[in-house]
mmCIF file of C-alpha atoms and ligand atoms in Angstrom:
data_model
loop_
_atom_site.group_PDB
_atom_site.id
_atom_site.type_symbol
_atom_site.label_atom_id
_atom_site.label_comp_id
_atom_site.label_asym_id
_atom_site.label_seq_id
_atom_site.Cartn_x
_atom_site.Cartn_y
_atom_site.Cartn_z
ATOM 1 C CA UNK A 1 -33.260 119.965 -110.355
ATOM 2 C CA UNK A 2 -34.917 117.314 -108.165
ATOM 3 C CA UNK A 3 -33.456 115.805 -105.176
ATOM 4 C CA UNK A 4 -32.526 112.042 -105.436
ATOM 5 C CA UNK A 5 -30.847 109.257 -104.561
ATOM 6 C CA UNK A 6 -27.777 110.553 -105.013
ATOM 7 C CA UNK A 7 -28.163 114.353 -104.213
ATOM 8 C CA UNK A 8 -24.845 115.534 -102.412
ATOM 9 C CA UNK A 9 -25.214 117.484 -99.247
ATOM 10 C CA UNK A 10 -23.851 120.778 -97.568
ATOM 11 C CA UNK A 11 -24.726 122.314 -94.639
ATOM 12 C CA UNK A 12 -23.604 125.024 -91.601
ATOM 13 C CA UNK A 13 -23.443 124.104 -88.464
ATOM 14 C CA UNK A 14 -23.326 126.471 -85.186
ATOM 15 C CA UNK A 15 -26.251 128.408 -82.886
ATOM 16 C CA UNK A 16 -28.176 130.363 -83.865
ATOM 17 C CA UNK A 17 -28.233 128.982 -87.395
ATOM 18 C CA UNK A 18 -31.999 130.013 -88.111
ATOM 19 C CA UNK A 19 -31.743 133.598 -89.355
ATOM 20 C CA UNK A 20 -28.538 132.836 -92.074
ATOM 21 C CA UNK A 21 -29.224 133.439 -95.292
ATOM 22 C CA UNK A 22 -26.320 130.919 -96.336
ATOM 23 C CA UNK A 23 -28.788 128.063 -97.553
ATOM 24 C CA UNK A 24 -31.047 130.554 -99.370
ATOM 25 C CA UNK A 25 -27.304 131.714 -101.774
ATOM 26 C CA UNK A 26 -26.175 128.270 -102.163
ATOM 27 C CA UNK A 27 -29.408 126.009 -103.044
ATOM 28 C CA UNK A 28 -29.959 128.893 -105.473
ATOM 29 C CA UNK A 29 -26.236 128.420 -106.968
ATOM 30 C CA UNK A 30 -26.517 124.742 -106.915
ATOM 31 C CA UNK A 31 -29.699 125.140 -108.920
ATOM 32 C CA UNK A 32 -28.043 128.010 -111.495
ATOM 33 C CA UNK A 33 -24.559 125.924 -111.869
ATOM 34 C CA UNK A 34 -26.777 122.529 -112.596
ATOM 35 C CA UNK A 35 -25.226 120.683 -109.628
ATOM 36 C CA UNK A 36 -27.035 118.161 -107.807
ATOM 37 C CA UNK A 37 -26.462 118.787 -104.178
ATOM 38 C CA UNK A 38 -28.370 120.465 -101.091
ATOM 39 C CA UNK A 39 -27.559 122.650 -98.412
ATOM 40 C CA UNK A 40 -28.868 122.774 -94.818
ATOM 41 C CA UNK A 41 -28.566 124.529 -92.052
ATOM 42 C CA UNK A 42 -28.124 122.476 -88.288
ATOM 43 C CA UNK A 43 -28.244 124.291 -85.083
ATOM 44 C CA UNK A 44 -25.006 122.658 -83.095
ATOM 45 C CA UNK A 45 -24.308 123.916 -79.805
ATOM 46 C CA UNK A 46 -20.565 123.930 -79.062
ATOM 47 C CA UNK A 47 -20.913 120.904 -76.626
ATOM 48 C CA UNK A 48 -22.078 118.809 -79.583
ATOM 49 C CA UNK A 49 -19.825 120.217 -82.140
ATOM 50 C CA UNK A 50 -17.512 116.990 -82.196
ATOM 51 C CA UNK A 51 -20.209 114.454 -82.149
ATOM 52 C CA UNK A 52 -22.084 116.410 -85.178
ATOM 53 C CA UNK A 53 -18.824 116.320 -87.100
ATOM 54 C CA UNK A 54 -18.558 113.003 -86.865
ATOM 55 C CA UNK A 55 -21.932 112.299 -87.568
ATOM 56 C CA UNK A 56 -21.838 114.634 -90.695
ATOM 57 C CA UNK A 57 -18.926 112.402 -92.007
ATOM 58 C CA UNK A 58 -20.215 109.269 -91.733
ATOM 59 C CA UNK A 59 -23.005 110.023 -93.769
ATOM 60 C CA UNK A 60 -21.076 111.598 -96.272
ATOM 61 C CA UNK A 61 -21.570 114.992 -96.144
ATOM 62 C CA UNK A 62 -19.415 116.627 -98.246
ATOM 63 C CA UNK A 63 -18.470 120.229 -97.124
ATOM 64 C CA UNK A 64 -19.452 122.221 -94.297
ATOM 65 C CA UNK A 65 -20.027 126.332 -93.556
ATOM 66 C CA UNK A 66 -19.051 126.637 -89.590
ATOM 67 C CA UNK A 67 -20.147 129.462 -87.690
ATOM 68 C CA UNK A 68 -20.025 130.938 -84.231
ATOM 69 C CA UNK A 69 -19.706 128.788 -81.433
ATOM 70 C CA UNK A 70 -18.472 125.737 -83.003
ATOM 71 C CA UNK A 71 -15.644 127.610 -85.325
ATOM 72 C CA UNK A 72 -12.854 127.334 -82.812
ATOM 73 C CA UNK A 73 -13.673 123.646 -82.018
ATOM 74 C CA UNK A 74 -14.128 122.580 -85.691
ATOM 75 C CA UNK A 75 -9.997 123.909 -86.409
ATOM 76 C CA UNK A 76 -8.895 121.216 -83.611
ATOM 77 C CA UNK A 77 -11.260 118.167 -85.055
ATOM 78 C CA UNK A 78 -9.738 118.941 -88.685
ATOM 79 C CA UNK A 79 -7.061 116.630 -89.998
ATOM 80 C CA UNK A 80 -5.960 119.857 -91.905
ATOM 81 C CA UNK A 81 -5.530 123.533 -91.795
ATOM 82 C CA UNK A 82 -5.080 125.937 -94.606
ATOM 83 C CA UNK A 83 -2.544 128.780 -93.657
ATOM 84 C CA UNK A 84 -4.991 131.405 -92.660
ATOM 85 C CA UNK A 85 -7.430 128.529 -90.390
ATOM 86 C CA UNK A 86 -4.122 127.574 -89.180
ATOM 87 C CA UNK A 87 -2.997 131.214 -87.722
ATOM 88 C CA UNK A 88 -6.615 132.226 -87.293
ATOM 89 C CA UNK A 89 -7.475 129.366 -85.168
ATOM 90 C CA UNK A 90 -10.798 129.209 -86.771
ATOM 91 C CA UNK A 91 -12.636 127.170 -89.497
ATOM 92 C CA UNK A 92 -15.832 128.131 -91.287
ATOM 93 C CA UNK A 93 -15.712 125.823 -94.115
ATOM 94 C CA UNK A 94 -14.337 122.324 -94.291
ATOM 95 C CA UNK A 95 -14.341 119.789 -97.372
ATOM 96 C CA UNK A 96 -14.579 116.489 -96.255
ATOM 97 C CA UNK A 97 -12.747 114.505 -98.387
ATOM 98 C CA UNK A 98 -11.905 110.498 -97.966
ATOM 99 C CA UNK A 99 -13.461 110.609 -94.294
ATOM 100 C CA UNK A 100 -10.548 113.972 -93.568
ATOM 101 C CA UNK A 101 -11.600 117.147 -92.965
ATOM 102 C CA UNK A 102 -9.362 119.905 -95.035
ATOM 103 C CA UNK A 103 -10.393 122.995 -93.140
ATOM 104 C CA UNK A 104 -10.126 126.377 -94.205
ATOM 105 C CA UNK A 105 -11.075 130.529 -93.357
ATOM 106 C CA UNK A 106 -12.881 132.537 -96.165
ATOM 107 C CA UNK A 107 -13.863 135.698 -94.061
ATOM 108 C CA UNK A 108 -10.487 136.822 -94.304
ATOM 109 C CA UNK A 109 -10.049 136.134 -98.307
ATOM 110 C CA UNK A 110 -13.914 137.937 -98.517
ATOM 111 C CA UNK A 111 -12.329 141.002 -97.238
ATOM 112 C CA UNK A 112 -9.248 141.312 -99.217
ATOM 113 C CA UNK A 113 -11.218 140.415 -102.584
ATOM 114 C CA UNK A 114 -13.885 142.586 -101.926
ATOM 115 C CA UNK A 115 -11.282 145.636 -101.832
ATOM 116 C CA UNK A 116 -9.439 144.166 -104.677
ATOM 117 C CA UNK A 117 -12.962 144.276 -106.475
ATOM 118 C CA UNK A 118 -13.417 148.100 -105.761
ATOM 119 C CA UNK A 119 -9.452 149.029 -106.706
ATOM 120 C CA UNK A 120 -7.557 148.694 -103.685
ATOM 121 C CA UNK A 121 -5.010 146.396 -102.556
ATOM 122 C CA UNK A 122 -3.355 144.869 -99.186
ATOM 123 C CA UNK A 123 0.124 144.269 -100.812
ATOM 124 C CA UNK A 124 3.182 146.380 -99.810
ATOM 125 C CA UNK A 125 -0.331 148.673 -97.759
ATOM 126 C CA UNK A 126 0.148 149.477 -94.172
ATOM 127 C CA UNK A 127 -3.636 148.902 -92.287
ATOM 128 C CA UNK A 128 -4.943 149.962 -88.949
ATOM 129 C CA UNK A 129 -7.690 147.098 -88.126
ATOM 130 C CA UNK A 130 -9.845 148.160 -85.593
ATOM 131 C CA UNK A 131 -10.774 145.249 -83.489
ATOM 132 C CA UNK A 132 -9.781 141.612 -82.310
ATOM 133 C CA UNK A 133 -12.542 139.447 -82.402
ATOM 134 C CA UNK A 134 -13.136 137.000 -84.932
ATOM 135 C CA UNK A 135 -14.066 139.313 -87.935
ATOM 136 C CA UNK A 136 -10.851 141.168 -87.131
ATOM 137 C CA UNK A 137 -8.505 138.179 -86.864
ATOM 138 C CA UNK A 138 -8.992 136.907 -89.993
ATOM 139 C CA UNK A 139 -8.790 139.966 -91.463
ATOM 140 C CA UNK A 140 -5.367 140.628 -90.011
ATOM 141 C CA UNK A 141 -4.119 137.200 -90.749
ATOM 142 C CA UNK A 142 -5.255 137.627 -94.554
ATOM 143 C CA UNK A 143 -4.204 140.887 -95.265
ATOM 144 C CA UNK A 144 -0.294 139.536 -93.662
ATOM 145 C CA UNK A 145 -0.652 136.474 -96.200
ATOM 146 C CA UNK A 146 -1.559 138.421 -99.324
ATOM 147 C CA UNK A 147 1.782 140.799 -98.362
ATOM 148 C CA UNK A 148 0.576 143.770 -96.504
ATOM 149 C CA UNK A 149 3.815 145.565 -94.875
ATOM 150 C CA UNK A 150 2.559 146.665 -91.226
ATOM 151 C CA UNK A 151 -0.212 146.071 -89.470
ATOM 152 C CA UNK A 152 -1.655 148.430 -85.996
ATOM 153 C CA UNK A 153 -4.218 146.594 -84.516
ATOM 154 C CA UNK A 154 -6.625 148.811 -82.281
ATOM 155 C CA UNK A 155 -8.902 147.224 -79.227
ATOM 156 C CA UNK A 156 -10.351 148.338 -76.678
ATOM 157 C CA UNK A 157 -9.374 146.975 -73.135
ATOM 158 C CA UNK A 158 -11.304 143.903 -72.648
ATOM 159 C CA UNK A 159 -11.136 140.602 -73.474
ATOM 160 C CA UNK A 160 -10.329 140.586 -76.928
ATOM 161 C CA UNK A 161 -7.313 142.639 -76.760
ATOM 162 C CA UNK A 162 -4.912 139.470 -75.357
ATOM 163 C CA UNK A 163 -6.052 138.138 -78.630
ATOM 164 C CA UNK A 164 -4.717 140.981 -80.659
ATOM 165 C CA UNK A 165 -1.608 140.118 -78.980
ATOM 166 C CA UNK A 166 -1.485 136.610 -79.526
ATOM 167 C CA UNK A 167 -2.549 137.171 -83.532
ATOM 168 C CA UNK A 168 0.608 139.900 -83.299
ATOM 169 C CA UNK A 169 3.112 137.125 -82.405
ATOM 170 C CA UNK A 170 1.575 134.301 -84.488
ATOM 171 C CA UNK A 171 1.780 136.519 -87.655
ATOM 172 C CA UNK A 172 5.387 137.569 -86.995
ATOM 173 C CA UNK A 173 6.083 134.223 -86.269
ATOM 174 C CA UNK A 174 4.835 132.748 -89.600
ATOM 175 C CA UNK A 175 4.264 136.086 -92.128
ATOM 176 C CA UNK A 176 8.499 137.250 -92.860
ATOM 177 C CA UNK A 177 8.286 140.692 -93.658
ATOM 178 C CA UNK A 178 5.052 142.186 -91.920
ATOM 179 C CA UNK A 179 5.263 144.181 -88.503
ATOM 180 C CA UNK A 180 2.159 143.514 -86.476
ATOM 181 C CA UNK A 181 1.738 146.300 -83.613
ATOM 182 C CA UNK A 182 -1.114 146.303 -81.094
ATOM 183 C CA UNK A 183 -2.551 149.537 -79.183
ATOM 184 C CA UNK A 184 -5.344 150.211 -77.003
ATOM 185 C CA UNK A 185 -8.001 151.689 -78.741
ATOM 186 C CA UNK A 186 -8.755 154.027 -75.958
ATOM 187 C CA UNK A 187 -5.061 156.068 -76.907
ATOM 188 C CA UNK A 188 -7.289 158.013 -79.480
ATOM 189 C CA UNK A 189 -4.065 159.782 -79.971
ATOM 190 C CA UNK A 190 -1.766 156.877 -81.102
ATOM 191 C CA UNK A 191 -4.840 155.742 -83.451
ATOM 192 C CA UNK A 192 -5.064 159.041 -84.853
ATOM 193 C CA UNK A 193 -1.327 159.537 -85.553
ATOM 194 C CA UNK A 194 -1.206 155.384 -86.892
ATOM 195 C CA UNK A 195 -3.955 156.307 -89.372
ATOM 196 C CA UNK A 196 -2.050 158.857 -90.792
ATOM 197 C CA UNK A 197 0.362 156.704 -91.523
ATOM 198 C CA UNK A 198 -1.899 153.937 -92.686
ATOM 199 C CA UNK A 199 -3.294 153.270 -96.236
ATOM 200 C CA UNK A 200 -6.453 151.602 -95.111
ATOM 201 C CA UNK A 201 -8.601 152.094 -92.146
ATOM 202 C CA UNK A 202 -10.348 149.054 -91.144
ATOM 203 C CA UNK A 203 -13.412 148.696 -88.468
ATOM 204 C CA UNK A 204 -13.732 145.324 -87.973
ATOM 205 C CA UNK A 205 -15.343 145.507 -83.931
ATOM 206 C CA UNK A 206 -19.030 145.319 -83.208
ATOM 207 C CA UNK A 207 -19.106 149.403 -83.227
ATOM 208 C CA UNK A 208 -21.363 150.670 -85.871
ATOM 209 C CA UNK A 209 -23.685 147.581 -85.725
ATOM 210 C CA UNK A 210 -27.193 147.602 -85.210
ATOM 211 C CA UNK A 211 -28.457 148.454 -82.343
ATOM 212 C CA UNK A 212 -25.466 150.621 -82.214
ATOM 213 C CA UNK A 213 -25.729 152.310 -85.516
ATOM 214 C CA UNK A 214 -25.303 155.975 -84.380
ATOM 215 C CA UNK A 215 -21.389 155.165 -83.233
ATOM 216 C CA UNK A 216 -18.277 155.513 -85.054
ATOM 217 C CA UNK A 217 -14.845 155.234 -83.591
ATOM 218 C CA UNK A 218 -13.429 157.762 -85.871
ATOM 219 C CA UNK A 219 -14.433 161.049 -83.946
ATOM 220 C CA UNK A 220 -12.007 163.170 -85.965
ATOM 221 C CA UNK A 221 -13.351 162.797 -89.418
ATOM 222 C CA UNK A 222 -10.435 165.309 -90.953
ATOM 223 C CA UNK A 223 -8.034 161.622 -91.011
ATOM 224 C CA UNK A 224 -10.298 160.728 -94.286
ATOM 225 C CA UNK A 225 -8.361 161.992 -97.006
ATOM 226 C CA UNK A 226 -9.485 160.868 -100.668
ATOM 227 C CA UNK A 227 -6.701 158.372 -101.362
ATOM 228 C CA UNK A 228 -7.630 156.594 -97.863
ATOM 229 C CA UNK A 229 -9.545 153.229 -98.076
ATOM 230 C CA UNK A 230 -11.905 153.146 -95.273
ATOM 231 C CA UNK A 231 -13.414 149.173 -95.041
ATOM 232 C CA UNK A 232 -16.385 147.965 -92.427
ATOM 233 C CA UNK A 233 -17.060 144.569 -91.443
ATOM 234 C CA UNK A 234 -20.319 145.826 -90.137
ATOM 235 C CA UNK A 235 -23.182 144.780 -92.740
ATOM 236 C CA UNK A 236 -26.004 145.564 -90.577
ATOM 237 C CA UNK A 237 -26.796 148.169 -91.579
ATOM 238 C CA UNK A 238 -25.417 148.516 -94.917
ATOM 239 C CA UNK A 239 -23.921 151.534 -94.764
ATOM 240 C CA UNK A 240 -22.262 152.469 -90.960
ATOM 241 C CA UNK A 241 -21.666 155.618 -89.511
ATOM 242 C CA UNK A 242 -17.977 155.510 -90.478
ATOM 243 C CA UNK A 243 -18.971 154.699 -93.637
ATOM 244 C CA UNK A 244 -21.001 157.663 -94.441
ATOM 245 C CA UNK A 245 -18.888 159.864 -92.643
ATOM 246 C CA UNK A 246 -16.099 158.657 -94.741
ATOM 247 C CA UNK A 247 -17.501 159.328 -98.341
ATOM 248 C CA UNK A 248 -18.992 162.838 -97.145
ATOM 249 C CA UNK A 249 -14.882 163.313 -96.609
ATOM 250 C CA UNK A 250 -14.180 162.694 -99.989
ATOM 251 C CA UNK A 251 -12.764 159.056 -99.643
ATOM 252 C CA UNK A 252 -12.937 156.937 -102.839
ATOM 253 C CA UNK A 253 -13.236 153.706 -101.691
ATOM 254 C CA UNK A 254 -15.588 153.672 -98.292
ATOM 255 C CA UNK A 255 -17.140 150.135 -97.921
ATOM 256 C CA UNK A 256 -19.745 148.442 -95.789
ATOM 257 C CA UNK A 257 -19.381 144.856 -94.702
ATOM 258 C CA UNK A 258 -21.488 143.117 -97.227
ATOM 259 C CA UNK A 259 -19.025 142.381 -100.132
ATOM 260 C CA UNK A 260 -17.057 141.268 -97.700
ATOM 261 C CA UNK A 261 -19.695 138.594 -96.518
ATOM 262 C CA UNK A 262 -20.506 137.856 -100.376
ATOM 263 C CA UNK A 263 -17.076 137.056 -101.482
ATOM 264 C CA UNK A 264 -16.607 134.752 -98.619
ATOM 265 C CA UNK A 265 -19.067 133.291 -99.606
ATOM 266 C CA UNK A 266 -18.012 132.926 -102.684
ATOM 267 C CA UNK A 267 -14.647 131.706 -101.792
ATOM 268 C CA UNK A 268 -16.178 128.662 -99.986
ATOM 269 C CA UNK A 269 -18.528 127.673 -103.167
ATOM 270 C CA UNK A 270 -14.996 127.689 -105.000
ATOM 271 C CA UNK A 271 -13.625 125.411 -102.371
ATOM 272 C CA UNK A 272 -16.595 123.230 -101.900
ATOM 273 C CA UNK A 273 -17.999 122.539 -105.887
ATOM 274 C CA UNK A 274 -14.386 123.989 -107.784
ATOM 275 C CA UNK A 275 -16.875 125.985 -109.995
ATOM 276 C CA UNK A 276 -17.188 130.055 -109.214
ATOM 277 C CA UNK A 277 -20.376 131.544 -108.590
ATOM 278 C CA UNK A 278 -19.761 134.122 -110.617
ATOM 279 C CA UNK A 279 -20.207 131.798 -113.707
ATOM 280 C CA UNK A 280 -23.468 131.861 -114.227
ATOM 281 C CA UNK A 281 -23.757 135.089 -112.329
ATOM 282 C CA UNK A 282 -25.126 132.926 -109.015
ATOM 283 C CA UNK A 283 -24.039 136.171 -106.560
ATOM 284 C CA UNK A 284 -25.416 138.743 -108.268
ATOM 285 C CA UNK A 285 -28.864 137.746 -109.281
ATOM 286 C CA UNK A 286 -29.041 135.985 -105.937
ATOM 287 C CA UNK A 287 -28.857 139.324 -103.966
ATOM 288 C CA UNK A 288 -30.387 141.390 -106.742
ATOM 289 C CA UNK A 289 -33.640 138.969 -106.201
ATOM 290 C CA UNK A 290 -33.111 138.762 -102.493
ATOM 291 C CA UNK A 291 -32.705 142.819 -102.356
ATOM 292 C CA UNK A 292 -35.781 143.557 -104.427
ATOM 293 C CA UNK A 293 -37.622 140.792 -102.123
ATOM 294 C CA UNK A 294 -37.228 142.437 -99.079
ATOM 295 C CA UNK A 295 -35.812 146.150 -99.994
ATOM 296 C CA UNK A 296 -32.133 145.728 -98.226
ATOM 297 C CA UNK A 297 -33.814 144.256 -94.778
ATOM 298 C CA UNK A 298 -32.067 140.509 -95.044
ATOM 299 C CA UNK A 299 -30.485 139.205 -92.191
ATOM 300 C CA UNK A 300 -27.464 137.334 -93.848
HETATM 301 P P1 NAD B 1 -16.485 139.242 -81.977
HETATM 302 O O1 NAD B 1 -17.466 139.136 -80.870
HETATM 303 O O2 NAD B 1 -15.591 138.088 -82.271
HETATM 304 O O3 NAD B 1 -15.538 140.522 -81.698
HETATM 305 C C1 NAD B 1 -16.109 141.743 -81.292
HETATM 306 C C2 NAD B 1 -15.069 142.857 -81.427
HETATM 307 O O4 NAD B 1 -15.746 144.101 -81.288
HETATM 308 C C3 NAD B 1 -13.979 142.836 -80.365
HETATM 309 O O5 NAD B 1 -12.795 143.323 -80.945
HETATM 310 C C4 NAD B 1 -14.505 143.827 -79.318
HETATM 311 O O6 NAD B 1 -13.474 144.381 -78.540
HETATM 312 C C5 NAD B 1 -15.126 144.855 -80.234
HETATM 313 N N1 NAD B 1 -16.193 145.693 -79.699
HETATM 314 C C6 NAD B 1 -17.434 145.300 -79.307
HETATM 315 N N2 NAD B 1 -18.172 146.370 -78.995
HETATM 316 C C7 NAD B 1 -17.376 147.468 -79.179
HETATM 317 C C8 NAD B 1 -17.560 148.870 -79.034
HETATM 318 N N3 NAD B 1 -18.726 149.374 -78.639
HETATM 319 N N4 NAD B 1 -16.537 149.693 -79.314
HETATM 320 C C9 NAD B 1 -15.363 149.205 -79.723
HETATM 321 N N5 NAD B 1 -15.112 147.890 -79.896
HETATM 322 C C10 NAD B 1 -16.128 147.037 -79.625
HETATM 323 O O7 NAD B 1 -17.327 139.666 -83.254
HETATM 324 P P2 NAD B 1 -16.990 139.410 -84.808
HETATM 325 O O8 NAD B 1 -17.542 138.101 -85.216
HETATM 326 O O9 NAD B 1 -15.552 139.669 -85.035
HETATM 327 O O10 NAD B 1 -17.900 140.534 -85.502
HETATM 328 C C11 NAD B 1 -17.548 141.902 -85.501
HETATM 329 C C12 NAD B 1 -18.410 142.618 -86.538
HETATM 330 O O11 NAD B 1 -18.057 142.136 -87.841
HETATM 331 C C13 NAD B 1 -19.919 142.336 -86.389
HETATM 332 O O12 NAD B 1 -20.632 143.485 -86.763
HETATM 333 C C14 NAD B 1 -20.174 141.232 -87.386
HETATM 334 O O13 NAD B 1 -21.506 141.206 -87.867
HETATM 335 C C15 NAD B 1 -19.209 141.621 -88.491
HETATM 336 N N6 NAD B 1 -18.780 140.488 -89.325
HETATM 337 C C16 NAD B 1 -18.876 140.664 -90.645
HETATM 338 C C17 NAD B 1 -18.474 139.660 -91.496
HETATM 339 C C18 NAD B 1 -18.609 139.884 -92.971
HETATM 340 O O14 NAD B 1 -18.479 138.923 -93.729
HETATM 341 N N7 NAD B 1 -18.823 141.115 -93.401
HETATM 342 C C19 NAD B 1 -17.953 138.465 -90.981
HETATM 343 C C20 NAD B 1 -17.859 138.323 -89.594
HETATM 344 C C21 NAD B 1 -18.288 139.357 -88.761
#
């Protein structure tokens, strides 16, 4: 398909935008799914998140991927909050529809769908979620919505972990019928004895992540039992520490952060077009292509 006169457009916003491999997945799905739009990327600082916004609707833009800084600023410009952007605090994909901005958080639905893909589910599940940050938040807020029955949120001392807190209380608050329980992740003993009692074990913190791929948090490997679902955020690299270490235990389901990063993806193409990538198989040849192009080195 040719651009035109009346090509639609997409586009992310935030700094650095340069490395994402978000235009790359959807110009390729736009193309497979026959629908005549483009995507761009724009780098937008956080000081000139509201004036881009506004620019970006009055020339019709119709939906756009938000990502770090301008996340937190884009949830108070839109006229409209799903539940998880609303408890999250964070957008990072709006439809802008009739000049209002309906804004919504996919990382969270990624997460849950990409366990749901491999067998395992959040409903009636208790989940220890290491981390606080933006990866983790979502995560937490999703798994509450889709009926998960406790929740022990790990952190470490520093800035982040007042944000566990606050997520605690909004999710009681809103979620009846989930408890929501935050620790410091240096009481290895209290995250030891909480994983026991957990069904999942998330790591949703920074640990694990390039250049930091030689650390797990999980020191005593002997909590991976086979019926445990252990879930990374971490997609770079593919397969974390805690991952490995994980499977080598025997765990069934061990998974690394990039189906989680796919099927938010995915989500937002569903919000944005209506139409699934999976249709026309958009995801999977896209990253089959993508993998064979540069042997697992992308930087999504
Ligand atoms: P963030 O900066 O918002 O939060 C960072 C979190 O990591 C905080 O909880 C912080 O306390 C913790 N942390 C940092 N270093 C740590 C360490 N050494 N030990 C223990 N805790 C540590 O970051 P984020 O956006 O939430 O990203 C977290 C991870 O999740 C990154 O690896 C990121 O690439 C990944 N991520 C993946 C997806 C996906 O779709 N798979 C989406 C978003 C983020």
């Amino acid at each position: 398909m040719e651009i035109n006169g009346r090509t639609g457009f997409f586009c992310l916003i935030g700094s650095p935008v340069g490395h994402s491999g978000s235009p790359a997945m959807y110009n390729y799905s736009f193309q497979k799914t026959e629908q005549d739009y483009v995507y761009l990327a724009f780098d937008v600082d956080l000081d000139k998140t509201e004036e881009a916004v506004s620019a970006l609707k009055a020339l019709g833009c119709k939906g756009v991927n938000v990502t770090m800084p301008c996340k937190t600023k884009v949830a108070e410009l839109a006229d409209e909050l799903s539940d998880a952007a609303e408890l999250i605090g964070a957008c990072n994909t709006v439809v802008v529809k009739d000049g209002k901005l309906h804004g919504h958080n996919t990382d969270g639905i990624g997460f849950v769908r990409n366990l749901k893909e491999h067998g395992a589910d959040v409903k009636d599940k208790v989940i220890t979620v290491m981390g606080a940050g933006g990866a983790a938040t979502a995560i937490q807020v999703q798994a509450a919505l889709e009926g998960a029955k406790k929740i022990y949120i790990f952190n470490c001392k520093d800035k982040f972990y007042a944000n566990a807190e606050n997520t605690a209380r909004k999710i009681e608050n809103k979620v009846p019928g989930v408890t929501v329980e935050v620790y410091p992740l240096e009481d290895s003993q209290k995250l030891y004895e909480k994983i026991k009692e957990s069904d999942i074990l998330v790591n949703a913190t920074k640990s694990g992540m390039k250049p930091a791929e030689d650390e797990s948090l999980i020191k005593d490997v002997s909590v991976f039992q086979p019926d445990f679902v252990v879930a990374d955020a971490v997609y770079n690299p593919r397969e974390t520490k805690l991952i490995r270490e994980a499977k080598a235990a025997g765990c069934k389901i061990a998974l690394g952060g990039i189906g989680m990063l796919l099927w938010q993806g995915e989500a937002a193409f569903r919000i944005f077009t209506g139409e699934s990538m999976l249709r026309r198989k958009c995801m999977k040849d896209f990253f089959e292509d993508k993998e064979k192009k540069d042997s697992g080195q992308h930087g999504i």
